[in-house]
PDB file of C-alpha atoms in Angstrom:
ATOM      1  CA  MET A   1      -9.063  -4.038  25.637  1.00 89.00           C
ATOM      2  CA  ILE A   2      -9.813  -4.121  21.829  1.00 94.00           C
ATOM      3  CA  LYS A   3      -9.120  -8.027  21.049  1.00 95.00           C
ATOM      4  CA  VAL A   4      -7.710  -8.215  17.622  1.00 96.00           C
ATOM      5  CA  PHE A   5      -7.781 -11.133  15.719  1.00 95.00           C
ATOM      6  CA  PHE A   6      -5.677 -11.369  12.147  1.00 95.00           C
ATOM      7  CA  ILE A   7      -6.869 -13.720   8.914  1.00 95.00           C
ATOM      8  CA  GLY A   8      -4.220 -13.449   6.959  1.00 92.00           C
ATOM      9  CA  THR A   9      -0.234 -13.221   7.478  1.00 88.00           C
ATOM     10  CA  GLY A  10       1.203 -12.302   4.018  1.00 90.00           C
ATOM     11  CA  ASN A  11       3.637  -8.944   3.763  1.00 91.00           C
ATOM     12  CA  LEU A  12       0.943  -6.955   5.469  1.00 93.00           C
ATOM     13  CA  GLY A  13      -0.684  -9.121   7.620  1.00 92.00           C
ATOM     14  CA  THR A  14       2.624 -10.128   9.262  1.00 92.00           C
ATOM     15  CA  GLN A  15       3.402  -6.156   9.932  1.00 92.00           C
ATOM     16  CA  LEU A  16       0.532  -4.964  10.947  1.00 94.00           C
ATOM     17  CA  CYS A  17       0.333  -8.200  13.215  1.00 93.00           C
ATOM     18  CA  GLN A  18       3.736  -7.420  14.709  1.00 92.00           C
ATOM     19  CA  ALA A  19       3.413  -3.856  15.339  1.00 92.00           C
ATOM     20  CA  MET A  20       0.897  -4.262  17.437  1.00 93.00           C
ATOM     21  CA  GLU A  21       2.543  -6.689  19.719  1.00 91.00           C
ATOM     22  CA  LYS A  22       5.587  -4.665  19.910  1.00 90.00           C
ATOM     23  CA  SER A  23       3.540  -1.764  20.254  1.00 89.00           C
ATOM     24  CA  HIS A  24       2.826  -3.192  24.058  1.00 82.00           C
ATOM     25  CA  SER A  25      -0.379  -0.857  24.199  1.00 85.00           C
ATOM     26  CA  ASP A  26      -2.853  -1.106  26.986  1.00 86.00           C
ATOM     27  CA  ASN A  27      -5.663  -0.282  24.355  1.00 88.00           C
ATOM     28  CA  VAL A  28      -4.688  -3.490  21.864  1.00 93.00           C
ATOM     29  CA  GLN A  29      -4.083  -7.393  21.867  1.00 92.00           C
ATOM     30  CA  VAL A  30      -3.716  -9.612  19.094  1.00 93.00           C
ATOM     31  CA  VAL A  31      -5.122 -13.170  20.240  1.00 92.00           C
ATOM     32  CA  GLY A  32      -4.379 -14.433  17.423  1.00 91.00           C
ATOM     33  CA  TYR A  33      -4.230 -15.290  13.495  1.00 87.00           C
ATOM     34  CA  SER A  34      -5.115 -17.886  10.733  1.00 88.00           C
ATOM     35  CA  ASN A  35      -3.484 -18.148   7.483  1.00 87.00           C
ATOM     36  CA  ASP A  36      -3.746 -20.496   4.292  1.00 85.00           C
ATOM     37  CA  SER A  37      -0.898 -22.902   4.924  1.00 83.00           C
ATOM     38  CA  ASN A  38      -2.005 -23.197   8.901  1.00 81.00           C
ATOM     39  CA  ARG A  39       1.592 -22.854   9.617  1.00 84.00           C
ATOM     40  CA  LYS A  40       2.708 -20.476  12.880  1.00 87.00           C
ATOM     41  CA  ILE A  41       4.908 -17.423  12.069  1.00 83.00           C
ATOM     42  CA  ASN A  42       7.737 -17.320  13.933  1.00 81.00           C
ATOM     43  CA  ASP A  43       7.746 -13.644  14.599  1.00 82.00           C
ATOM     44  CA  ILE A  44       3.914 -13.248  15.173  1.00 88.00           C
ATOM     45  CA  LYS A  45       3.992 -14.306  19.440  1.00 89.00           C
ATOM     46  CA  ALA A  46      -0.064 -14.658  19.160  1.00 90.00           C
ATOM     47  CA  PRO A  47      -1.241 -18.311  19.136  1.00 86.00           C
ATOM     48  CA  LEU A  48      -2.036 -19.977  15.076  1.00 86.00           C
ATOM     49  CA  PHE A  49      -5.586 -20.971  15.146  1.00 88.00           C
ATOM     50  CA  VAL A  50      -6.692 -23.872  12.650  1.00 82.00           C
ATOM     51  CA  GLY A  51     -10.634 -23.476  11.745  1.00 76.00           C
ATOM     52  CA  SER A  52     -12.004 -21.445  14.356  1.00 80.00           C
ATOM     53  CA  ILE A  53     -11.969 -17.952  15.582  1.00 87.00           C
ATOM     54  CA  PRO A  54     -11.090 -17.235  19.507  1.00 88.00           C
ATOM     55  CA  LEU A  55     -13.496 -14.577  21.254  1.00 91.00           C
ATOM     56  CA  CYS A  56     -12.463 -10.970  19.758  1.00 94.00           C
ATOM     57  CA  ASP A  57     -13.807  -7.078  19.181  1.00 95.00           C
ATOM     58  CA  LEU A  58     -11.640  -6.809  15.645  1.00 96.00           C
ATOM     59  CA  VAL A  59     -11.567  -9.218  12.769  1.00 96.00           C
ATOM     60  CA  VAL A  60      -8.764  -7.722  10.097  1.00 97.00           C
ATOM     61  CA  LEU A  61      -9.019  -9.499   6.981  1.00 96.00           C
ATOM     62  CA  ALA A  62      -5.350  -8.797   5.633  1.00 95.00           C
ATOM     63  CA  VAL A  63      -6.084 -10.892   2.535  1.00 95.00           C
ATOM     64  CA  PRO A  64      -5.802 -10.225  -1.255  1.00 94.00           C
ATOM     65  CA  ASP A  65      -8.066  -8.288  -2.863  1.00 96.00           C
ATOM     66  CA  ASP A  66     -10.133 -11.346  -4.693  1.00 95.00           C
ATOM     67  CA  LYS A  67     -10.300 -12.675  -1.541  1.00 94.00           C
ATOM     68  CA  ILE A  68     -12.020 -11.008   0.970  1.00 96.00           C
ATOM     69  CA  GLN A  69     -15.358 -12.007  -0.563  1.00 95.00           C
ATOM     70  CA  LEU A  70     -14.463 -15.640   0.295  1.00 93.00           C
ATOM     71  CA  VAL A  71     -13.148 -14.814   3.351  1.00 93.00           C
ATOM     72  CA  SER A  72     -15.818 -12.737   4.992  1.00 93.00           C
ATOM     73  CA  ASP A  73     -18.796 -15.240   3.733  1.00 92.00           C
ATOM     74  CA  GLY A  74     -17.019 -17.829   5.568  1.00 90.00           C
ATOM     75  CA  LEU A  75     -17.672 -15.746   8.740  1.00 91.00           C
ATOM     76  CA  SER A  76     -20.448 -15.834  10.835  1.00 87.00           C
ATOM     77  CA  LYS A  77     -21.686 -12.607  12.253  1.00 85.00           C
ATOM     78  CA  SER A  78     -20.790 -12.015  16.231  1.00 85.00           C
ATOM     79  CA  GLN A  79     -19.902  -8.782  17.890  1.00 86.00           C
ATOM     80  CA  ALA A  80     -17.026  -8.447  16.331  1.00 94.00           C
ATOM     81  CA  THR A  81     -16.044  -5.737  14.114  1.00 96.00           C
ATOM     82  CA  VAL A  82     -14.700  -6.873  10.677  1.00 97.00           C
ATOM     83  CA  VAL A  83     -12.456  -4.841   8.755  1.00 98.00           C
ATOM     84  CA  HIS A  84     -10.727  -5.488   4.776  1.00 98.00           C
ATOM     85  CA  THR A  85      -7.308  -3.735   4.357  1.00 97.00           C
ATOM     86  CA  SER A  86      -7.544  -3.091   0.885  1.00 97.00           C
ATOM     87  CA  GLY A  87      -7.177   0.784  -1.149  1.00 97.00           C
ATOM     88  CA  SER A  88      -9.717  -0.550  -3.937  1.00 97.00           C
ATOM     89  CA  VAL A  89     -12.395  -2.961  -2.120  1.00 97.00           C
ATOM     90  CA  ASP A  90     -16.025  -1.177  -1.333  1.00 97.00           C
ATOM     91  CA  VAL A  91     -16.353  -0.911   2.595  1.00 98.00           C
ATOM     92  CA  ASN A  92     -19.695  -2.312   1.486  1.00 97.00           C
ATOM     93  CA  LEU A  93     -18.800  -5.589   0.891  1.00 97.00           C
ATOM     94  CA  LEU A  94     -18.747  -6.258   4.464  1.00 97.00           C
ATOM     95  CA  SER A  95     -22.009  -4.508   5.374  1.00 96.00           C
ATOM     96  CA  ARG A  96     -23.497  -8.144   6.407  1.00 94.00           C
ATOM     97  CA  PHE A  97     -21.947  -7.660   9.567  1.00 95.00           C
ATOM     98  CA  ASP A  98     -23.484  -5.079  11.987  1.00 95.00           C
ATOM     99  CA  ASP A  99     -20.063  -3.060  13.091  1.00 96.00           C
ATOM    100  CA  TYR A 100     -17.371  -3.310   9.816  1.00 98.00           C
ATOM    101  CA  GLY A 101     -14.895  -0.713   7.849  1.00 98.00           C
ATOM    102  CA  VAL A 102     -11.670  -0.570   6.275  1.00 98.00           C
ATOM    103  CA  PHE A 103      -8.034  -0.222   7.704  1.00 96.00           C
ATOM    104  CA  TYR A 104      -6.286   0.568   4.417  1.00 98.00           C
ATOM    105  CA  ILE A 105      -2.035   1.928   5.061  1.00 97.00           C
ATOM    106  CA  PRO A 106      -1.345   3.460   1.697  1.00 96.00           C
ATOM    107  CA  GLN A 107       2.511   2.053   2.283  1.00 96.00           C
ATOM    108  CA  THR A 108       4.663  -0.746   0.358  1.00 94.00           C
ATOM    109  CA  PHE A 109       5.443  -4.163   2.452  1.00 92.00           C
ATOM    110  CA  SER A 110       8.149  -6.704   1.352  1.00 89.00           C
ATOM    111  CA  LYS A 111       8.753  -9.723   2.909  1.00 82.00           C
ATOM    112  CA  GLY A 112      11.670  -9.109   5.387  1.00 81.00           C
ATOM    113  CA  ARG A 113      11.295  -5.727   5.690  1.00 87.00           C
ATOM    114  CA  SER A 114      10.373  -3.942   8.114  1.00 87.00           C
ATOM    115  CA  ILE A 115       8.282  -0.389   8.402  1.00 89.00           C
ATOM    116  CA  ASP A 116       8.147   1.748  10.816  1.00 91.00           C
ATOM    117  CA  LEU A 117       4.237   2.589  10.967  1.00 94.00           C
ATOM    118  CA  SER A 118       4.327   5.687  13.438  1.00 92.00           C
ATOM    119  CA  GLU A 119       4.652   8.088  10.132  1.00 92.00           C
ATOM    120  CA  VAL A 120       2.671   6.376   7.780  1.00 95.00           C
ATOM    121  CA  THR A 121      -1.337   7.921   7.703  1.00 97.00           C
ATOM    122  CA  PHE A 122      -3.733   5.091   8.021  1.00 98.00           C
ATOM    123  CA  CYS A 123      -7.510   6.106   6.504  1.00 98.00           C
ATOM    124  CA  LEU A 124      -9.765   4.783   7.825  1.00 98.00           C
ATOM    125  CA  GLU A 125     -14.025   4.259   7.252  1.00 98.00           C
ATOM    126  CA  ALA A 126     -16.412   2.656   9.251  1.00 98.00           C
ATOM    127  CA  SER A 127     -20.075   2.118   9.287  1.00 98.00           C
ATOM    128  CA  ASN A 128     -20.771   3.813  12.289  1.00 98.00           C
ATOM    129  CA  ASP A 129     -19.453   6.107  14.843  1.00 98.00           C
ATOM    130  CA  SER A 130     -18.555   3.970  17.488  1.00 97.00           C
ATOM    131  CA  THR A 131     -16.588   1.738  15.094  1.00 97.00           C
ATOM    132  CA  MET A 132     -14.513   4.606  13.659  1.00 98.00           C
ATOM    133  CA  GLU A 133     -13.715   4.992  17.527  1.00 97.00           C
ATOM    134  CA  GLN A 134     -12.714   1.525  17.965  1.00 97.00           C
ATOM    135  CA  LEU A 135     -10.433   1.846  14.759  1.00 98.00           C
ATOM    136  CA  GLU A 136      -9.125   5.425  15.850  1.00 97.00           C
ATOM    137  CA  LEU A 137      -7.879   3.926  19.177  1.00 96.00           C
ATOM    138  CA  VAL A 138      -5.996   0.812  17.174  1.00 96.00           C
ATOM    139  CA  ALA A 139      -4.425   2.929  15.015  1.00 96.00           C
ATOM    140  CA  SER A 140      -3.538   5.076  17.286  1.00 95.00           C
ATOM    141  CA  THR A 141      -1.502   2.547  18.981  1.00 95.00           C
ATOM    142  CA  LEU A 142       0.898   2.272  15.869  1.00 95.00           C
ATOM    143  CA  SER A 143       0.344   6.312  14.178  1.00 95.00           C
ATOM    144  CA  ARG A 144      -0.178   9.235  15.093  1.00 94.00           C
ATOM    145  CA  LYS A 145      -1.570   9.860  11.630  1.00 96.00           C
ATOM    146  CA  ARG A 146      -5.086   8.899  10.961  1.00 97.00           C
ATOM    147  CA  LYS A 147      -7.242   9.994   8.233  1.00 97.00           C
ATOM    148  CA  LYS A 148     -11.501   9.373   7.372  1.00 98.00           C
ATOM    149  CA  VAL A 149     -11.513   8.397   3.817  1.00 97.00           C
ATOM    150  CA  ASN A 150     -14.271   7.067   2.404  1.00 97.00           C
ATOM    151  CA  SER A 151     -14.347   4.523  -0.615  1.00 97.00           C
ATOM    152  CA  ALA A 152     -14.337   6.551  -3.524  1.00 98.00           C
ATOM    153  CA  GLN A 153     -11.122   8.564  -1.609  1.00 98.00           C
ATOM    154  CA  ARG A 154      -9.801   5.764  -1.268  1.00 98.00           C
ATOM    155  CA  ARG A 155      -9.882   4.195  -4.369  1.00 98.00           C
ATOM    156  CA  GLN A 156      -8.695   7.590  -5.948  1.00 98.00           C
ATOM    157  CA  LEU A 157      -5.681   7.178  -3.492  1.00 98.00           C
ATOM    158  CA  HIS A 158      -4.686   4.263  -3.950  1.00 98.00           C
ATOM    159  CA  LEU A 159      -4.394   4.576  -7.691  1.00 98.00           C
ATOM    160  CA  ALA A 160      -2.119   7.331  -6.768  1.00 98.00           C
ATOM    161  CA  ALA A 161      -0.375   5.133  -5.188  1.00 97.00           C
ATOM    162  CA  VAL A 162       0.126   2.644  -7.761  1.00 98.00           C
ATOM    163  CA  TYR A 163       1.409   5.473  -9.968  1.00 97.00           C
ATOM    164  CA  MET A 164       4.005   6.893  -7.180  1.00 96.00           C
ATOM    165  CA  ASN A 165       5.257   3.452  -6.026  1.00 96.00           C
ATOM    166  CA  ASN A 166       4.647   0.463  -8.632  1.00 97.00           C
ATOM    167  CA  PHE A 167       5.094   2.651 -11.614  1.00 97.00           C
ATOM    168  CA  VAL A 168       8.141   4.245 -10.791  1.00 96.00           C
ATOM    169  CA  ASN A 169       9.521   1.272  -8.789  1.00 96.00           C
ATOM    170  CA  HIS A 170       8.879  -0.140 -12.784  1.00 97.00           C
ATOM    171  CA  CYS A 171      10.880   2.670 -13.896  1.00 97.00           C
ATOM    172  CA  TYR A 172      13.814   2.323 -12.271  1.00 96.00           C
ATOM    173  CA  HIS A 173      13.432  -1.508 -13.097  1.00 97.00           C
ATOM    174  CA  LYS A 174      13.971  -0.447 -16.387  1.00 97.00           C
ATOM    175  CA  ALA A 175      16.768   1.977 -15.469  1.00 97.00           C
ATOM    176  CA  ALA A 176      18.730  -0.902 -14.302  1.00 96.00           C
ATOM    177  CA  GLU A 177      18.526  -3.259 -17.032  1.00 96.00           C
ATOM    178  CA  LEU A 178      20.073  -0.423 -19.509  1.00 96.00           C
ATOM    179  CA  LEU A 179      22.677   0.074 -17.047  1.00 96.00           C
ATOM    180  CA  GLU A 180      23.690  -3.235 -17.041  1.00 96.00           C
ATOM    181  CA  GLN A 181      23.418  -3.517 -20.771  1.00 94.00           C
ATOM    182  CA  SER A 182      26.368  -1.117 -20.676  1.00 95.00           C
ATOM    183  CA  ALA A 183      28.573  -2.997 -17.606  1.00 97.00           C
ATOM    184  CA  MET A 184      26.999   0.159 -15.118  1.00 97.00           C
ATOM    185  CA  ASP A 185      26.015  -0.307 -12.003  1.00 96.00           C
ATOM    186  CA  THR A 186      22.483   1.640 -10.494  1.00 94.00           C
ATOM    187  CA  ASP A 187      24.417   3.555  -7.351  1.00 95.00           C
ATOM    188  CA  LEU A 188      25.091   6.167 -10.611  1.00 96.00           C
ATOM    189  CA  LEU A 189      21.610   6.673 -10.436  1.00 96.00           C
ATOM    190  CA  GLU A 190      20.509   6.772  -6.646  1.00 96.00           C
ATOM    191  CA  PRO A 191      22.149  10.697  -5.988  1.00 97.00           C
ATOM    192  CA  LEU A 192      19.506  11.306  -8.624  1.00 97.00           C
ATOM    193  CA  MET A 193      16.685   9.310  -7.416  1.00 95.00           C
ATOM    194  CA  ILE A 194      17.126  11.014  -3.880  1.00 96.00           C
ATOM    195  CA  GLU A 195      16.913  14.873  -5.738  1.00 97.00           C
ATOM    196  CA  THR A 196      14.132  13.675  -7.955  1.00 96.00           C
ATOM    197  CA  LEU A 197      12.243  12.760  -4.468  1.00 95.00           C
ATOM    198  CA  LYS A 198      13.339  15.521  -2.610  1.00 97.00           C
ATOM    199  CA  LYS A 199      12.531  18.721  -5.252  1.00 97.00           C
ATOM    200  CA  ALA A 200       9.206  16.632  -5.936  1.00 96.00           C
ATOM    201  CA  GLN A 201       8.553  17.083  -2.460  1.00 96.00           C
ATOM    202  CA  GLU A 202       9.483  20.723  -2.210  1.00 97.00           C
ATOM    203  CA  LEU A 203       8.296  22.214  -5.808  1.00 97.00           C
ATOM    204  CA  GLY A 204       6.062  20.052  -6.318  1.00 96.00           C
ATOM    205  CA  PRO A 205       5.914  17.737  -9.275  1.00 95.00           C
ATOM    206  CA  LYS A 206       4.706  19.291 -12.142  1.00 95.00           C
ATOM    207  CA  ASN A 207       7.026  22.239 -10.828  1.00 96.00           C
ATOM    208  CA  ALA A 208      10.031  19.877 -10.661  1.00 97.00           C
ATOM    209  CA  GLN A 209       9.642  18.104 -13.832  1.00 96.00           C
ATOM    210  CA  THR A 210      12.535  18.488 -16.252  1.00 96.00           C
ATOM    211  CA  GLY A 211      13.860  15.958 -19.481  1.00 96.00           C
ATOM    212  CA  PRO A 212      13.814  16.358 -23.371  1.00 96.00           C
ATOM    213  CA  ALA A 213       9.927  15.774 -23.098  1.00 96.00           C
ATOM    214  CA  MET A 214       9.830  18.943 -21.357  1.00 95.00           C
ATOM    215  CA  ARG A 215      11.957  20.872 -23.165  1.00 94.00           C
ATOM    216  CA  GLY A 216      10.184  19.479 -26.451  1.00 93.00           C
ATOM    217  CA  ASP A 217      13.750  17.950 -27.368  1.00 96.00           C
ATOM    218  CA  GLN A 218      12.518  15.725 -29.886  1.00 96.00           C
ATOM    219  CA  ASN A 219      16.182  14.980 -31.103  1.00 97.00           C
ATOM    220  CA  THR A 220      16.628  13.555 -28.194  1.00 98.00           C
ATOM    221  CA  ILE A 221      13.579  11.647 -27.679  1.00 97.00           C
ATOM    222  CA  ASN A 222      14.314  10.343 -31.164  1.00 98.00           C
ATOM    223  CA  LYS A 223      17.906   9.267 -29.686  1.00 98.00           C
ATOM    224  CA  HIS A 224      16.376   7.370 -27.083  1.00 98.00           C
ATOM    225  CA  ILE A 225      13.964   5.343 -28.837  1.00 98.00           C
ATOM    226  CA  ALA A 226      16.203   4.206 -31.173  1.00 97.00           C
ATOM    227  CA  LEU A 227      18.267   2.736 -28.321  1.00 96.00           C
ATOM    228  CA  LEU A 228      15.057   0.852 -27.109  1.00 96.00           C
ATOM    229  CA  ILE A 229      14.019  -2.292 -27.687  1.00 93.00           C
ATOM    230  CA  ASP A 230      10.599  -2.701 -29.403  1.00 92.00           C
ATOM    231  CA  SER A 231       8.595  -3.871 -26.099  1.00 90.00           C
ATOM    232  CA  ASP A 232       9.891  -0.866 -24.246  1.00 96.00           C
ATOM    233  CA  ARG A 233       9.922   1.719 -26.956  1.00 97.00           C
ATOM    234  CA  GLU A 234       5.702   2.060 -26.211  1.00 96.00           C
ATOM    235  CA  MET A 235       5.966   3.014 -22.314  1.00 96.00           C
ATOM    236  CA  TYR A 236       8.817   5.422 -23.248  1.00 98.00           C
ATOM    237  CA  ARG A 237       6.300   7.083 -26.008  1.00 97.00           C
ATOM    238  CA  ALA A 238       3.380   6.527 -23.616  1.00 97.00           C
ATOM    239  CA  ILE A 239       5.337   8.899 -20.593  1.00 97.00           C
ATOM    240  CA  THR A 240       7.390  11.318 -23.064  1.00 97.00           C
ATOM    241  CA  HIS A 241       3.091  11.853 -24.287  1.00 96.00           C
ATOM    242  CA  SER A 242       2.089  12.277 -20.800  1.00 96.00           C
ATOM    243  CA  ILE A 243       4.800  14.586 -19.929  1.00 96.00           C
ATOM    244  CA  LYS A 244       4.096  17.271 -22.973  1.00 95.00           C
ATOM    245  CA  ASN A 245       0.280  17.162 -22.344  1.00 94.00           C
ATOM    246  CA  SER A 246       0.815  17.597 -18.790  1.00 93.00           C
ATOM    247  CA  HIS A 247       2.662  20.880 -19.726  1.00 89.00           C
ATOM    248  CA  GLY A 248       0.876  21.972 -22.505  1.00 80.00           C
ATOM    249  CA  LYS A 249       4.284  21.577 -24.982  1.00 65.00           C
ATOM    250  CA  LYS A 250       3.055  20.685 -28.873  1.00 58.00           C
ATOM    251  CA  LEU A 251       2.368  17.051 -29.586  1.00 51.00           C
TER     252      LEU A 251
END
C-alpha cells in the first residue's frame, strides 16, 4: 500500500486527492493533506494536517509553480518520494531528496467541475527506476494512460497545452464579447466550436485550417480589423500573420 500525502488543495490537488479516494484501490491510500488556509476541505475524507506530515510513502506538491521551491525547502528529508505536478518546472528542483519526480497531468481543472481522469495521460518523470515504478502504480489507479516524459519534453508539452487550451479559450471569450456587443448569444457558435475540434482531430489542425487568412482574403481581413477596438486588432493581426506564414501565403 502506497500512502500518499498532498500539500496544496487548489483545483488540481483537490481533484487528484478526491480521485485517489474514490478509486478505492488496494494499492494507494491518501493519508492526509495540508493547505495554506489550514481549513478542512469537505470533499476530502482524509484528515487535514497543520504543521506536520504523517508517515507516508509519497508527498505530492500540488502547489503553484512559484511556490514549489519554497515548500520543498521546508520539508525535512525522509524516506518518502517527493513529486511536484508542474508542467514547466524542472524535476531537478527536488534533487535534494533521495527519491523525487514529477506527476504532470496535461488537463485543465476548475473549481466545482469534476474531471474523469481515466482517459487523461499522466506524464511521469522520476529520479530512478524504483521511483518510476511507484509513480506508475499510483497513476494506474486513476488512468489507463501513462507516459514517461523528461523535463525538456514536459516543458514543450506544457507550452503546447497553453496554445491548445488557454489561448483557444481566450479566443472563445473574445468571440463571446463580439456577439454580446450585437445582442447575440454564444449558442450560435457552439456547433462551430464542436466541428472545429472534430475536424482538427480527424484531419490534423494544419489540414483543417480555413478562413480569410488561409484564403489570403485581405478584403475580409481589413473589414474585420475595422470592426475591432484597438486593443484587439494586434491579436487579430498576429494570428492572421501566423496562419498565413504557416500555410505559405504571401504576407
